[in-house]
Amino acid sequence: MTKTVPLSRNRNYTILWTSQALAEVGFSATSFAFPLLALVITGSPAVAGAIMAVESLAQVLVGLPAGALVDRWDRRRVMVWCEAAQVLSLGSLVAALVWDAVTVPHMIVVAAVMGVCRALFEPAEDATLPNLVPESQLATAVGLNAARTALGDAGGKAIGGVLYGVSRTLPFLLDMITHLVGFVALLFLRVPRREPVERADPPHLGREIGEGLRWVWQRKEIRVTTLCAAVLNMFFAGFYLVVLVLAEGKGVPAGEMGFMAAMLGVGGVAGSLLAPWLCEKLSPYLSIVGVFWGVSLLTPLTLLFDNGYLIGVLFGLMALLAPTANTTITTHQLLVTPDELRGRLGSVLTLVVGAAFGLGSLLGGQLSSALPPAEAVLACTAGIALVTLLVTLNPTLRHYPR
């Protein structure tokens, strides 16, 4: 009987996890500094916002084709070239900052490169993961990847704020260096060779995208969990914006509002570390439904507090169980999806959930404008409660496979 090697001694997984932990820190530092730089360069909040929207727009537009290409190409090479492209684009921005020659078109190009690279890298990494770790450790690996993202986001933004206060160039220099480290590290990554898929017809991008969409739609449990997650994310994104407006109206200091935002990351990190253990103890149904009930019960409590620290604790509790549901769902999806479709699976899920966040932000803005803050919070809470009821009664989720 072959003894399973712990993930900490899995050479390839360690290379991937460590390199991307650093890259997440750099990316988050840039995410913090880029809007501030855009505002300084343009002097217009509207133009700065448009520049920042380019990255998300590029990721959405390229998402579905990127997933199909990831399934067609060598995934390790996709990740390596994405790191190289980000090093070059960030290096050009660092050079322009040093020479005081930054322009709006240059920033747009850098934002677009970052969006395209994330659209390619994320499904490539997700699709590669089951080939690096055994099935028995996949849930743990998924949970650790989620913790990596949450830690990188919280730490990177904090570091980015400090570095930007010293020099506008430093956050982008840090991002360039971390991606350079990631590029070098991934050169040593060894991924098992994929068996070529025989096709009767020549490659066709549109047909391959359609195959990915049909796979997600035909697998009932994937379709249901994707739609439920999208709706919950939409209402929660709107709720988060409305709570910020409510807190500002109550005179909550900026420092306390920063703590509120940070606690979402803290809850995500703690939940990611607990996720593999909870996935073993809870049924998939309870793992998924528990998130919806937790958020439903906690969201109206934000109306009771004028203290940003207490609201932050609620935010942390709301984020605590989400990684368990994500780990349960993601592990199952990766195991049941054929290797040749995993890139397209990741791109479809990213597109749907990303679009839901965008719609949620628009919803929160509209509710904040049309209703008093307290009523807007209750409207979002009602939406979340309705989704929770539907999820609880859904027969597909009740019989979700372990």
Coordinates of C-alpha atoms in Angstrom, one line a residue:
M1 CA 0.0 0.0 0.0
T2 CA 1.5 3.4 -1.1
K3 CA 1.6 5.9 1.7
T4 CA 0.2 9.3 0.8
V5 CA 2.8 12.1 1.0
P6 CA 1.6 15.2 3.1
L7 CA 0.9 18.3 1.1
S8 CA 3.8 20.0 2.8
R9 CA 6.1 17.5 1.2
N10 CA 4.4 17.5 -2.2
R11 CA 7.1 19.3 -4.2
N12 CA 4.9 20.5 -7.1
Y13 CA 2.0 21.6 -4.9
T14 CA 4.4 23.5 -2.6
I15 CA 5.9 25.3 -5.6
L16 CA 2.6 26.3 -6.9
W17 CA 1.1 27.4 -3.6
T18 CA 4.2 29.3 -2.4
S19 CA 4.7 31.1 -5.7
Q20 CA 1.1 32.2 -5.9
A21 CA 0.9 33.2 -2.3
L22 CA 3.7 35.8 -3.1
A23 CA 1.9 36.8 -6.3
E24 CA -1.3 37.3 -4.4
V25 CA 0.4 39.7 -2.1
G26 CA 1.8 41.7 -5.0
F27 CA -1.4 41.7 -6.9
S28 CA -3.3 43.0 -3.8
A29 CA -0.8 45.7 -3.3
T30 CA -1.3 46.8 -6.9
S31 CA -5.1 46.6 -6.5
F32 CA -4.9 49.0 -3.6
A33 CA -2.5 51.4 -5.3
F34 CA -3.8 51.4 -8.9
P35 CA -7.0 53.4 -8.2
L36 CA -5.0 56.0 -6.2
L37 CA -2.5 56.3 -9.0
A38 CA -5.2 56.6 -11.6
L39 CA -6.9 59.3 -9.6
V40 CA -3.6 61.3 -9.3
I41 CA -2.8 60.9 -13.0
T42 CA -6.2 61.8 -14.4
G43 CA -7.6 64.1 -11.7
S44 CA -11.0 62.6 -12.5
P45 CA -12.8 60.0 -10.3
A46 CA -14.9 59.0 -13.4
V47 CA -11.9 58.4 -15.6
A48 CA -10.0 56.7 -12.8
G49 CA -13.0 54.4 -12.3
A50 CA -13.2 53.6 -16.0
I51 CA -9.5 52.7 -16.0
M52 CA -10.0 50.3 -13.1
A53 CA -13.1 48.8 -14.8
V54 CA -10.8 47.7 -17.7
E55 CA -9.3 44.9 -15.7
S56 CA -12.6 43.4 -14.8
L57 CA -14.0 43.9 -18.3
A58 CA -11.0 42.2 -19.9
Q59 CA -11.4 39.3 -17.5
V60 CA -15.1 38.9 -18.3
L61 CA -14.7 39.3 -22.1
V62 CA -11.8 36.9 -22.3
G63 CA -13.1 34.5 -19.7
L64 CA -15.0 31.9 -21.8
P65 CA -12.4 31.8 -24.7
A66 CA -9.7 31.6 -22.1
G67 CA -11.2 28.5 -20.5
A68 CA -11.4 26.7 -23.9
L69 CA -7.8 27.7 -24.7
V70 CA -6.6 26.4 -21.3
D71 CA -8.1 23.1 -22.1
R72 CA -6.4 23.0 -25.5
W73 CA -3.0 24.3 -24.5
D74 CA -0.3 23.1 -22.0
R75 CA -1.6 24.5 -18.7
R76 CA 1.8 24.9 -17.1
R77 CA 3.0 27.0 -20.1
V78 CA -0.1 29.1 -19.8
M79 CA 0.7 29.9 -16.2
V80 CA 4.4 30.6 -17.0
W81 CA 3.6 32.9 -19.9
C82 CA 0.9 34.7 -17.8
E83 CA 3.5 35.4 -15.1
A84 CA 6.0 36.7 -17.8
A85 CA 3.4 39.0 -19.3
Q86 CA 2.6 40.5 -15.9
V87 CA 6.3 41.0 -15.2
L88 CA 6.8 42.9 -18.5
S89 CA 3.6 45.0 -18.1
L90 CA 4.3 45.9 -14.5
G91 CA 8.0 46.6 -15.3
S92 CA 6.9 49.1 -18.0
L93 CA 4.7 50.9 -15.5
V94 CA 7.5 51.0 -12.9
A95 CA 9.8 52.5 -15.5
A96 CA 7.2 55.0 -16.5
L97 CA 6.7 56.0 -12.9
V98 CA 10.5 56.4 -12.3
W99 CA 10.7 58.6 -15.4
D100 CA 7.4 60.5 -14.6
A101 CA 6.0 59.4 -18.0
V102 CA 2.8 57.6 -17.0
T103 CA -0.1 58.1 -19.4
V104 CA -3.8 57.0 -19.4
P105 CA -3.4 54.7 -22.4
H106 CA -0.4 53.0 -20.8
M107 CA -2.4 52.4 -17.6
I108 CA -5.3 51.0 -19.6
V109 CA -3.0 48.5 -21.4
V110 CA -1.5 47.4 -18.0
A111 CA -5.0 46.9 -16.5
A112 CA -6.1 44.9 -19.6
V113 CA -3.0 42.7 -19.5
M114 CA -3.7 42.0 -15.8
G115 CA -7.3 41.1 -16.5
V116 CA -6.4 38.8 -19.4
C117 CA -3.7 37.0 -17.4
R118 CA -6.0 36.3 -14.5
A119 CA -8.7 35.0 -17.0
L120 CA -6.1 32.5 -18.3
F121 CA -4.2 31.7 -15.1
E122 CA -7.0 31.0 -12.7
P123 CA -8.7 28.2 -14.8
A124 CA -5.3 26.8 -15.7
E125 CA -4.3 26.5 -12.0
D126 CA -7.7 25.1 -11.0
A127 CA -7.6 22.5 -13.8
T128 CA -4.0 21.6 -12.9
L129 CA -4.6 21.1 -9.2
P130 CA -6.2 17.6 -9.4
N131 CA -3.1 16.4 -11.3
L132 CA -0.8 17.5 -8.5
V133 CA -2.5 16.1 -5.5
P134 CA -4.3 12.8 -4.8
E135 CA -8.1 12.8 -4.6
S136 CA -8.0 12.3 -0.8
Q137 CA -6.1 15.6 -0.4
L138 CA -8.0 17.6 -2.9
A139 CA -10.4 19.2 -0.4
T140 CA -7.4 20.2 1.8
A141 CA -5.6 21.7 -1.2
V142 CA -8.7 23.7 -2.3
G143 CA -9.1 25.0 1.3
L144 CA -5.4 26.0 1.5
N145 CA -5.6 27.8 -1.8
A146 CA -8.6 29.8 -0.5
A147 CA -6.6 30.7 2.6
R148 CA -3.7 31.7 0.4
T149 CA -6.0 34.1 -1.5
A150 CA -7.5 35.6 1.7
L151 CA -4.1 36.1 3.3
G152 CA -2.6 37.6 0.2
D153 CA -5.6 40.0 -0.1
A154 CA -5.4 41.2 3.4
G155 CA -1.7 41.4 3.7
G156 CA -1.1 42.8 0.2
K157 CA -3.5 45.7 0.7
A158 CA -1.9 46.6 4.0
I159 CA 1.6 46.4 2.6
G160 CA 0.5 48.3 -0.5
G161 CA -0.9 51.1 1.6
V162 CA 2.4 51.5 3.5
L163 CA 4.5 51.3 0.3
Y164 CA 2.4 53.8 -1.6
G165 CA 2.8 56.2 1.3
V166 CA 6.6 56.0 0.8
S167 CA 6.5 56.1 -3.0
R168 CA 3.9 55.6 -5.7
T169 CA 6.3 53.2 -7.5
L170 CA 6.9 50.7 -4.7
P171 CA 3.6 48.8 -4.7
F172 CA 4.0 48.1 -8.5
L173 CA 7.7 47.2 -8.0
L174 CA 6.7 44.7 -5.3
D175 CA 4.0 43.2 -7.7
M176 CA 6.6 42.9 -10.5
I177 CA 9.1 41.2 -8.2
T178 CA 6.5 38.7 -6.8
H179 CA 5.4 37.8 -10.3
L180 CA 9.0 37.4 -11.4
V181 CA 9.5 35.0 -8.5
G182 CA 6.4 33.2 -9.6
F183 CA 7.7 33.0 -13.2
V184 CA 11.0 31.4 -12.1
A185 CA 9.3 29.0 -9.6
L186 CA 6.8 27.7 -12.2
L187 CA 9.7 26.8 -14.5
F188 CA 10.5 24.1 -12.0
L189 CA 6.8 22.9 -11.7
R190 CA 6.3 19.3 -13.0
V191 CA 2.8 18.5 -14.2
P192 CA 1.9 14.9 -15.3
R193 CA 1.5 14.7 -19.1
R194 CA -2.1 14.9 -20.3
E195 CA -3.4 12.3 -22.6
P196 CA -4.4 13.9 -26.0
V197 CA -8.1 13.9 -26.6
E198 CA -9.0 12.5 -30.0
R199 CA -11.5 14.6 -31.9
A200 CA -13.3 13.8 -35.1
D201 CA -13.5 17.5 -36.0
P202 CA -10.7 20.1 -36.2
P203 CA -10.4 22.5 -33.2
H204 CA -13.1 25.2 -33.1
L205 CA -13.1 27.7 -30.3
G206 CA -16.8 28.5 -30.5
R207 CA -17.7 24.8 -30.4
E208 CA -15.3 24.2 -27.5
I209 CA -16.8 27.1 -25.5
G210 CA -20.3 25.6 -26.1
E211 CA -19.1 22.2 -24.8
G212 CA -18.0 23.9 -21.5
L213 CA -21.4 25.7 -21.2
R214 CA -23.3 22.5 -21.9
W215 CA -21.3 20.5 -19.3
V216 CA -22.1 23.1 -16.6
W217 CA -25.7 23.2 -17.5
Q218 CA -26.2 19.4 -17.9
R219 CA -24.7 18.6 -14.5
K220 CA -27.6 19.4 -12.3
E221 CA -25.7 19.8 -9.0
I222 CA -23.2 22.1 -10.7
R223 CA -25.9 24.2 -12.3
V224 CA -27.8 24.6 -9.0
T225 CA -24.8 25.4 -6.9
T226 CA -23.6 27.9 -9.4
L227 CA -26.9 29.7 -9.6
C228 CA -27.3 29.7 -5.8
A229 CA -23.8 31.1 -5.3
A230 CA -24.3 33.8 -7.9
V231 CA -27.6 35.0 -6.4
L232 CA -26.1 35.0 -2.8
N233 CA -23.0 36.9 -4.0
M234 CA -25.2 39.4 -5.8
F235 CA -27.3 40.2 -2.7
F236 CA -24.3 40.2 -0.4
A237 CA -22.3 42.6 -2.7
G238 CA -25.3 44.9 -2.6
F239 CA -25.7 44.5 1.2
Y240 CA -22.0 45.3 1.8
L241 CA -22.2 48.5 -0.1
V242 CA -25.4 49.5 1.7
V243 CA -23.9 48.8 5.1
L244 CA -20.9 51.0 4.3
V245 CA -23.4 53.8 3.4
L246 CA -25.3 53.1 6.6
A247 CA -22.1 53.2 8.7
E248 CA -21.0 56.4 7.1
G249 CA -24.4 58.0 7.9
K250 CA -24.0 56.9 11.5
G251 CA -20.7 58.6 11.7
V252 CA -18.6 55.5 12.0
P253 CA -14.9 56.6 11.8
A254 CA -12.8 55.6 8.8
G255 CA -10.5 53.4 10.9
E256 CA -13.5 51.4 12.1
M257 CA -14.8 51.0 8.5
G258 CA -11.4 49.7 7.5
F259 CA -11.6 47.2 10.3
M260 CA -15.0 46.1 9.0
A261 CA -13.6 45.4 5.6
A262 CA -10.5 43.6 7.0
M263 CA -12.7 41.3 9.1
L264 CA -14.2 39.8 5.9
G265 CA -10.6 38.7 5.1
V266 CA -9.9 37.5 8.6
G267 CA -13.1 35.4 8.6
G268 CA -12.2 34.0 5.2
V269 CA -8.7 33.0 6.3
A270 CA -10.1 31.3 9.5
G271 CA -12.8 29.6 7.5
S272 CA -10.4 28.4 4.9
L273 CA -8.2 26.7 7.5
L274 CA -11.3 25.1 9.1
A275 CA -12.8 24.0 5.8
P276 CA -11.1 20.7 5.2
W277 CA -12.0 19.6 8.8
L278 CA -15.6 20.8 8.5
C279 CA -16.0 19.1 5.1
E280 CA -15.2 15.8 6.8
K281 CA -17.6 16.4 9.7
L282 CA -20.6 17.9 7.9
S283 CA -22.6 16.5 5.0
P284 CA -22.3 18.5 1.8
Y285 CA -25.9 19.7 2.2
L286 CA -25.2 21.1 5.7
S287 CA -21.9 22.6 4.5
I288 CA -23.8 24.5 1.7
V289 CA -27.0 25.4 3.5
G290 CA -25.1 26.5 6.7
V291 CA -23.5 29.4 4.8
F292 CA -26.9 30.7 3.6
W293 CA -28.5 30.5 7.0
G294 CA -25.5 32.1 8.7
V295 CA -25.6 35.1 6.4
S296 CA -29.4 35.4 6.6
L297 CA -29.4 35.5 10.4
L298 CA -26.4 37.8 10.7
T299 CA -27.2 40.5 8.1
P300 CA -30.1 42.2 9.9
L301 CA -28.0 42.4 13.1
T302 CA -25.9 45.1 11.5
L303 CA -28.8 47.5 12.1
L304 CA -28.4 47.1 15.8
F305 CA -24.9 48.5 16.1
D306 CA -23.3 51.9 15.6
N307 CA -19.9 50.6 16.3
G308 CA -17.7 49.6 13.3
Y309 CA -15.8 47.0 15.4
L310 CA -18.9 45.1 16.3
I311 CA -20.2 45.2 12.7
G312 CA -16.7 44.0 11.7
V313 CA -17.1 41.0 14.0
L314 CA -20.4 40.2 12.3
F315 CA -18.7 40.4 8.9
G316 CA -16.0 38.0 10.1
L317 CA -18.7 35.5 11.2
M318 CA -20.5 35.9 7.9
A319 CA -17.3 34.9 6.0
L320 CA -16.4 32.0 8.3
L321 CA -18.5 29.2 6.8
A322 CA -18.2 30.3 3.1
P323 CA -14.9 28.5 2.5
T324 CA -16.4 25.2 3.7
A325 CA -19.2 25.4 1.2
N326 CA -16.7 26.5 -1.5
T327 CA -14.4 23.6 -0.7
T328 CA -17.2 21.1 -0.8
I329 CA -18.5 22.4 -4.1
T330 CA -15.2 23.0 -5.8
T331 CA -13.7 19.6 -4.8
H332 CA -16.8 17.8 -6.2
Q333 CA -16.8 19.8 -9.4
L334 CA -13.1 19.1 -10.1
L335 CA -13.5 15.4 -9.4
V336 CA -16.6 14.8 -11.6
T337 CA -15.4 17.0 -14.5
P338 CA -13.2 15.4 -17.1
D339 CA -9.7 16.8 -17.3
E340 CA -10.2 18.1 -20.8
L341 CA -13.1 20.3 -19.6
R342 CA -11.8 21.6 -16.3
G343 CA -10.5 24.9 -17.7
R344 CA -13.9 25.6 -19.3
L345 CA -15.6 24.7 -16.0
G346 CA -13.4 27.3 -14.1
S347 CA -14.0 30.0 -16.7
V348 CA -17.8 29.6 -16.7
L349 CA -18.0 29.7 -12.9
T350 CA -15.7 32.7 -12.7
L351 CA -17.8 34.6 -15.3
V352 CA -21.1 33.9 -13.6
V353 CA -19.9 34.7 -10.1
G354 CA -18.0 37.8 -11.3
A355 CA -21.0 39.1 -13.1
A356 CA -23.1 38.5 -10.0
F357 CA -20.7 40.7 -7.9
G358 CA -21.0 43.4 -10.5
L359 CA -24.8 43.3 -10.5
G360 CA -24.8 43.3 -6.7
S361 CA -22.7 46.5 -6.6
L362 CA -25.1 48.1 -9.0
L363 CA -28.1 46.9 -6.9
G364 CA -26.5 48.2 -3.7
G365 CA -26.0 51.6 -5.3
Q366 CA -29.6 51.8 -6.6
L367 CA -31.0 50.7 -3.2
S368 CA -28.9 53.2 -1.4
S369 CA -30.2 56.0 -3.6
A370 CA -33.8 54.9 -3.6
L371 CA -34.3 53.9 0.1
P372 CA -33.2 54.9 3.5
P373 CA -30.1 52.9 4.5
A374 CA -31.9 50.8 7.1
E375 CA -34.7 49.8 4.6
A376 CA -32.0 49.1 2.0
V377 CA -30.3 46.7 4.4
L378 CA -33.6 45.0 5.0
A379 CA -34.3 44.7 1.3
C380 CA -31.0 42.9 0.8
T381 CA -31.7 40.7 3.8
A382 CA -35.0 39.8 2.4
G383 CA -33.4 38.7 -0.9
I384 CA -30.8 36.6 1.0
A385 CA -33.5 35.0 3.2
L386 CA -35.6 34.1 0.1
V387 CA -32.5 32.4 -1.5
T388 CA -31.8 30.6 1.7
L389 CA -35.3 29.2 1.8
L390 CA -35.1 28.0 -1.8
V391 CA -31.6 26.4 -1.1
T392 CA -32.9 24.7 2.0
L393 CA -35.8 23.1 0.1
N394 CA -33.9 22.2 -3.0
P395 CA -33.9 18.4 -3.6
T396 CA -30.7 18.5 -5.6
L397 CA -28.8 20.0 -2.7
R398 CA -30.4 17.7 -0.2
H399 CA -28.9 14.8 -2.1
Y400 CA -25.6 16.5 -3.0
P401 CA -22.9 13.7 -3.3
R402 CA -20.1 13.6 -0.8

